[in-house]
Coordinates of C-alpha atoms and ligand atoms in Angstrom, one line a residue:
M1 CA 0.0 0.0 0.0
S2 CA 1.4 3.5 -0.8
K3 CA 1.8 6.0 2.0
V4 CA -1.1 8.1 0.8
T5 CA -3.4 5.1 0.5
Q6 CA -2.3 4.0 3.9
I7 CA -3.2 7.4 5.5
K8 CA -6.5 7.5 3.7
S9 CA -7.6 4.0 4.8
R10 CA -6.4 4.8 8.4
K11 CA -8.5 8.0 8.4
A12 CA -11.6 6.2 7.0
S13 CA -11.3 3.5 9.7
H14 CA -10.8 6.1 12.4
I15 CA -14.1 7.7 11.5
R16 CA -15.9 4.4 11.4
I17 CA -14.5 3.2 14.7
N18 CA -15.3 6.5 16.4
L19 CA -18.9 6.3 15.2
E20 CA -19.5 2.6 15.9
E21 CA -17.4 1.4 18.8
D22 CA -17.0 2.4 22.4
V23 CA -13.7 4.1 22.4
R24 CA -14.0 6.0 25.7
S25 CA -11.1 6.3 28.1
G26 CA -11.4 4.3 31.4
L27 CA -10.7 7.7 33.1
T28 CA -13.0 10.6 33.7
T29 CA -12.1 14.2 33.0
G30 CA -12.2 15.0 36.7
L31 CA -14.5 18.0 36.0
E32 CA -17.3 16.1 37.9
R33 CA -15.3 16.9 41.1
F34 CA -15.7 20.7 40.5
R35 CA -18.8 22.7 40.9
F36 CA -19.9 26.3 40.6
I37 CA -21.3 28.2 43.6
H38 CA -24.9 28.9 42.8
Q39 CA -25.8 32.6 43.0
A40 CA -29.4 33.0 43.9
V41 CA -29.0 36.8 43.6
P42 CA -27.0 37.1 40.3
E43 CA -27.9 40.7 39.6
L44 CA -27.7 39.9 35.9
N45 CA -30.2 39.8 33.0
L46 CA -29.9 36.4 31.3
A47 CA -30.4 38.1 27.9
D48 CA -27.3 40.2 28.5
I49 CA -24.8 37.4 29.3
D50 CA -22.0 37.9 26.8
L51 CA -20.3 34.7 25.4
T52 CA -18.2 36.5 22.8
Q53 CA -14.4 37.1 22.7
D54 CA -11.6 38.1 20.3
L55 CA -9.0 35.5 19.7
F56 CA -6.1 35.5 17.2
G57 CA -7.8 38.4 15.4
K58 CA -11.2 36.8 15.0
K59 CA -14.5 37.4 16.8
I60 CA -15.8 34.2 18.4
K61 CA -19.5 34.0 19.4
A62 CA -19.3 31.2 22.0
P63 CA -16.3 29.6 23.7
I64 CA -16.8 26.3 21.9
L65 CA -14.1 24.7 19.6
I66 CA -15.0 22.0 17.1
S67 CA -11.8 20.0 17.7
S68 CA -9.5 18.8 14.9
M69 CA -10.8 15.6 13.3
T70 CA -10.7 14.8 9.7
G71 CA -10.0 15.2 6.0
G72 CA -8.4 13.1 3.3
T73 CA -11.4 11.1 2.1
P74 CA -14.6 12.0 0.3
E75 CA -16.6 11.2 3.5
A76 CA -14.2 13.4 5.5
E77 CA -14.8 16.2 3.0
S78 CA -18.5 16.0 3.6
L79 CA -18.0 16.0 7.4
N80 CA -15.6 19.0 7.2
R81 CA -18.1 20.9 5.1
T82 CA -21.0 20.2 7.5
L83 CA -18.8 21.3 10.5
A84 CA -17.7 24.4 8.6
E85 CA -21.3 25.5 7.7
A86 CA -22.4 24.9 11.3
A87 CA -19.4 26.8 12.7
Q88 CA -20.0 29.8 10.3
E89 CA -23.7 29.9 11.2
T90 CA -22.9 29.9 15.0
G91 CA -19.6 31.8 15.0
L92 CA -17.5 29.0 16.5
A93 CA -13.8 28.1 16.0
L94 CA -12.9 25.0 14.1
G95 CA -9.9 22.8 13.4
V96 CA -9.5 20.5 10.5
G97 CA -7.8 17.0 11.0
S98 CA -4.2 16.2 10.2
Q99 CA -3.4 17.5 6.7
R100 CA -0.6 15.0 6.1
A101 CA -2.6 13.1 3.5
A102 CA -3.0 16.3 1.4
I103 CA 0.6 17.3 1.8
E104 CA 1.6 13.9 0.5
N105 CA -1.0 14.0 -2.3
P106 CA -2.2 17.6 -3.2
K107 CA -5.2 16.1 -5.0
L108 CA -6.8 15.5 -1.5
A109 CA -6.5 19.2 -0.5
Y110 CA -10.1 19.8 -1.5
T111 CA -11.2 17.5 1.5
F112 CA -9.8 20.1 3.9
Q113 CA -10.6 23.3 2.0
I114 CA -13.6 24.6 3.9
R115 CA -12.8 28.3 4.0
P116 CA -15.4 29.1 1.3
Y117 CA -18.1 27.7 3.6
A118 CA -16.8 29.5 6.7
P119 CA -15.2 32.8 5.6
D120 CA -15.4 34.4 9.1
I121 CA -14.4 31.7 11.6
L122 CA -11.2 31.1 13.5
L123 CA -9.8 28.2 11.6
F124 CA -6.9 25.9 12.6
A125 CA -4.6 23.9 10.3
N126 CA -3.3 20.6 11.7
L127 CA -0.2 18.5 11.4
G128 CA 1.4 15.8 13.6
A129 CA 4.4 17.4 15.4
V130 CA 6.4 14.1 14.9
Q131 CA 6.4 14.7 11.1
L132 CA 9.1 17.3 11.8
N133 CA 11.3 14.3 12.5
Y134 CA 10.2 12.6 9.3
G135 CA 11.2 15.1 6.6
Y136 CA 8.7 17.9 7.3
G137 CA 9.9 21.5 7.7
I138 CA 8.7 25.0 7.7
Q139 CA 7.5 24.8 4.1
H140 CA 5.2 21.8 4.9
C141 CA 3.7 23.8 7.9
Q142 CA 3.2 26.8 5.7
R143 CA 1.6 24.7 3.0
A144 CA -0.9 23.3 5.6
V145 CA -1.8 26.8 6.7
D146 CA -2.1 28.1 3.1
M147 CA -4.1 25.1 2.0
V148 CA -7.0 26.0 4.3
Q149 CA -6.3 29.7 4.8
A150 CA -5.9 29.0 8.5
D151 CA -5.4 31.6 11.2
A152 CA -3.1 29.4 13.2
L153 CA -1.4 26.0 13.1
I154 CA -2.1 23.2 15.5
L155 CA 0.8 20.7 15.9
H156 CA -0.6 17.6 17.6
F157 CA 1.5 15.5 20.0
N158 CA 0.3 11.9 19.8
A159 CA 3.3 9.9 21.0
L160 CA 1.3 7.1 22.6
Q161 CA -1.1 6.7 19.6
E162 CA 1.9 6.3 17.3
A163 CA 3.5 3.8 19.7
V164 CA 0.5 1.5 19.7
Q165 CA -0.1 1.7 15.9
P166 CA 1.5 -1.0 13.8
E167 CA 2.7 1.6 11.3
G168 CA 3.3 4.5 13.8
D169 CA 6.0 7.2 13.5
T170 CA 7.7 6.8 16.9
N171 CA 10.8 8.9 16.9
F172 CA 9.9 11.8 19.1
A173 CA 13.6 12.6 20.0
G174 CA 14.9 16.1 19.4
L175 CA 11.5 17.4 18.4
L176 CA 11.4 20.6 20.6
D177 CA 14.2 22.3 18.6
K178 CA 12.3 21.8 15.4
V179 CA 9.1 23.0 17.0
E180 CA 11.0 26.1 18.1
K181 CA 12.2 26.8 14.6
V182 CA 8.6 26.5 13.3
C183 CA 7.3 28.9 16.0
K184 CA 10.0 31.4 15.1
V185 CA 9.5 31.4 11.3
L186 CA 5.8 30.6 10.7
P187 CA 3.8 33.9 10.3
V188 CA 0.8 32.5 12.2
P189 CA 0.6 31.3 15.8
V190 CA 1.4 27.7 16.6
I191 CA -0.7 25.8 19.1
A192 CA 0.5 22.5 20.7
K193 CA -2.2 19.9 21.2
E194 CA -2.4 16.4 22.7
V195 CA -5.0 14.0 21.4
G196 CA -6.6 12.7 24.6
W197 CA -3.8 12.0 27.2
G198 CA -3.1 15.6 28.3
F199 CA 0.1 17.6 29.0
S200 CA 2.1 17.5 32.3
A201 CA 3.5 20.7 33.8
K202 CA 6.9 19.8 32.5
A203 CA 5.7 19.3 28.9
A204 CA 3.8 22.6 29.0
R205 CA 6.8 24.5 30.2
R206 CA 9.0 22.9 27.5
L207 CA 6.5 23.9 24.8
A208 CA 6.1 27.4 26.1
D209 CA 9.9 27.8 26.0
A210 CA 9.9 26.5 22.5
G211 CA 7.6 29.5 21.6
V212 CA 4.1 28.0 21.1
A213 CA 1.4 30.6 21.4
G214 CA -1.1 28.3 23.1
I215 CA -1.8 24.7 24.2
D216 CA -4.9 22.6 23.8
V217 CA -4.6 20.2 26.8
A218 CA -6.7 17.5 25.1
G219 CA -6.7 15.4 28.3
A220 CA -8.0 12.0 29.2
G221 CA -11.7 11.3 29.9
G222 CA -13.1 11.2 26.4
T223 CA -12.0 9.6 23.2
S224 CA -9.1 7.2 23.8
W225 CA -6.8 6.8 20.9
S226 CA -5.4 3.6 22.3
Q227 CA -8.9 2.2 22.3
V228 CA -9.4 3.3 18.7
E229 CA -6.1 1.6 17.7
K230 CA -7.2 -1.5 19.6
Y231 CA -10.1 -1.8 17.0
R232 CA -7.6 -1.4 14.2
A233 CA -5.1 -3.9 15.5
Q234 CA -4.1 -6.6 13.0
N235 CA -3.5 -9.3 15.6
E236 CA -4.2 -10.2 19.2
S237 CA -0.8 -9.0 20.4
Q238 CA -1.3 -5.5 19.0
A239 CA -4.8 -5.4 20.4
R240 CA -3.6 -6.3 23.9
L241 CA -0.8 -3.6 23.8
A242 CA -3.4 -0.9 22.9
A243 CA -6.0 -2.2 25.4
A244 CA -3.4 -1.9 28.2
F245 CA -3.6 1.9 28.0
V246 CA -7.3 2.3 28.5
D247 CA -6.8 4.1 31.8
W248 CA -3.7 6.1 30.7
G249 CA -3.4 9.8 30.6
I250 CA -3.8 13.0 32.6
P251 CA -7.5 13.8 33.1
T252 CA -8.5 17.0 31.3
S253 CA -9.1 19.0 34.5
E254 CA -5.7 18.0 35.9
A255 CA -3.9 18.8 32.6
L256 CA -5.6 22.2 32.5
I257 CA -4.4 23.1 36.0
N258 CA -0.9 21.8 35.2
V259 CA -0.6 23.9 32.1
R260 CA -2.1 27.0 33.6
N261 CA 0.3 26.9 36.5
S262 CA 3.4 26.1 34.6
A263 CA 2.8 28.2 31.5
P264 CA 0.4 31.0 32.6
E265 CA 1.4 33.2 29.7
L266 CA -0.1 30.9 27.1
I267 CA -3.6 30.9 25.6
L268 CA -5.2 27.7 26.7
F269 CA -7.9 25.5 25.2
A270 CA -9.4 22.5 27.1
S271 CA -10.6 19.4 25.4
G272 CA -10.9 15.7 26.0
G273 CA -14.2 14.3 27.2
L274 CA -16.1 17.5 27.5
R275 CA -19.8 16.6 27.2
S276 CA -21.8 19.7 28.0
G277 CA -21.9 23.4 28.2
I278 CA -21.3 23.2 32.0
D279 CA -18.1 21.2 31.3
I280 CA -16.9 24.0 29.0
A281 CA -17.8 26.7 31.5
K282 CA -15.9 24.8 34.2
C283 CA -12.8 24.7 31.9
I284 CA -13.0 28.4 31.4
A285 CA -13.2 29.0 35.1
L286 CA -10.0 26.8 35.3
G287 CA -8.2 29.0 32.8
A288 CA -9.2 28.0 29.3
R289 CA -10.4 30.3 26.6
L290 CA -12.2 27.7 24.6
G291 CA -13.6 24.2 25.3
G292 CA -13.2 21.7 22.5
M293 CA -15.3 18.7 21.6
A294 CA -14.5 16.1 18.9
G295 CA -16.4 12.8 19.2
L296 CA -19.7 14.6 20.0
F297 CA -19.5 16.8 16.9
L298 CA -18.4 13.9 14.7
K299 CA -21.7 12.1 15.6
A300 CA -23.7 15.3 15.0
A301 CA -22.0 16.0 11.7
S302 CA -22.5 12.5 10.5
Q303 CA -26.3 13.3 10.6
S304 CA -26.7 16.8 9.2
V305 CA -25.8 20.5 9.3
E306 CA -29.1 21.2 11.1
I307 CA -28.4 18.6 13.8
T308 CA -24.9 20.0 14.2
I309 CA -26.2 23.6 14.6
Q310 CA -28.9 22.4 17.0
T311 CA -26.2 20.6 19.1
I312 CA -24.1 23.8 19.2
R313 CA -27.1 25.9 20.2
E314 CA -27.9 23.6 23.1
I315 CA -24.4 23.6 24.3
R316 CA -24.2 27.4 23.9
R317 CA -27.5 27.9 25.9
E318 CA -26.2 25.7 28.6
I319 CA -23.0 27.8 29.0
Q320 CA -25.2 30.9 29.1
V321 CA -27.5 29.6 31.8
C322 CA -24.6 28.3 33.8
M323 CA -22.9 31.7 33.7
F324 CA -26.2 33.3 34.7
A325 CA -26.6 31.0 37.7
A326 CA -22.9 31.4 38.7
G327 CA -23.1 35.2 38.5
A328 CA -20.7 35.7 35.6
G329 CA -21.8 38.3 33.0
D330 CA -19.1 37.6 30.5
L331 CA -16.1 35.3 29.8
T332 CA -13.6 37.4 31.7
Q333 CA -15.8 37.2 34.8
L334 CA -16.3 33.5 34.2
Q335 CA -12.5 33.1 34.2
H336 CA -12.4 34.7 37.6
T337 CA -15.3 32.6 39.0
E338 CA -14.3 30.3 41.8
L339 CA -15.1 26.6 41.6
V340 CA -15.5 24.4 44.7
K341 CA -13.5 21.2 44.5
L342 CA -15.4 18.2 46.0
Ligands
FMN1 C1 -12.5 10.9 14.3 C2 -11.4 11.7 15.0 C3 -10.3 12.1 14.4 C4 -9.3 12.9 15.0 N1 -8.2 13.3 14.3 C5 -7.4 14.2 14.9 C6 -6.3 14.8 14.1 O1 -6.2 14.6 12.9 N2 -5.5 15.8 14.7 C7 -5.7 16.1 16.0 O2 -5.0 17.0 16.5 N3 -6.6 15.5 16.8 C8 -7.5 14.6 16.2 N4 -8.5 14.0 17.0 C9 -8.5 14.2 18.4 C10 -9.5 15.3 18.9 O3 -9.2 16.5 18.3 C11 -9.5 15.4 20.4 O4 -8.3 15.9 20.9 C12 -9.8 14.1 21.1 O5 -10.7 13.3 20.3 C13 -10.5 14.3 22.5 O6 -11.7 14.9 22.4 P1 -13.1 14.2 22.6 O7 -13.0 13.4 23.9 O8 -14.1 15.3 22.7 O9 -13.4 13.3 21.5 C14 -9.5 13.2 16.4 C15 -10.6 12.8 17.0 C16 -11.6 12.1 16.4 C17 -12.9 11.7 17.2

């Protein structure tokens, strides 16, 4: 199988497995251990609660991120278009999935090119950081950004996923120097992102020193990529290796606190297992600017644009009511709202 065919078939099976199998981590996000203090006298008008913010030069209408997922196949093109139309309609930020397939084969670029459907949104390009150790350089990063007219580039760090994949790229040595060069030269901000196992305080500090503008903690508690790879395993032995990591990772709430404490200067996004508007609001109170969801939006987008928009509106309304009952009139106040730890 050629490299491009291999990436395409991997992407197709990732979508199928995520839609059909139980791929949840054995851990929870830890957000269930935090609660807001109810304010019976909020002194706010619900209709005036402000969910907007400016980020990387774009106006965002609600602090919800449609996390990086897909591209590279006709099915992925349709999902990306649905997500883009829904993001444009509701004013959300959106990431496309890893663009490696289209860097290797430019004929696949169309599956990622959603800018025409979402001219105003904050849009993130996406590549695996490890590819910087496998022949990729600044020009590939620039191509990924140009391909989708992105506002920023997400470099994902998926060491464990690569390690439990039969065909994984597992040389993560000496990567930080290369990330630093990309951050220095690329004209758009670079965000470091995990894929569901979170960042430690040490990892966050290293990335901040390398010059990333932000971190998406993508912690444990939601989609587990070792579980996804378990379903792709070609034999029992590979499946057992992947299955051993079902409880691995830093829960999203813990990762967020780690990163906030060790790299307070960075812009933070929280993702990994967020299931509701209240989860997102808690993440903002813990220091994030956006709360990202992947698996949940994949399921909505596989149905229709209308269902995706409806899902977004429900999450948005839940954030708004949560802010009202917690006495936070806008996102800055929410960031300064105290949570009780149970
Ligand atoms: C089908 C699918 C494909 C994904 N592909 C990528 C990817 O290409 N790049 C990336 O950074 N993250 C990717 N992710 C990871 C998500 O962005 C997210 O970090 C992770 O799934 C945890 O969020 P969740 O628990 O809300 O699903 C993917 C997730 C899903 C469900």
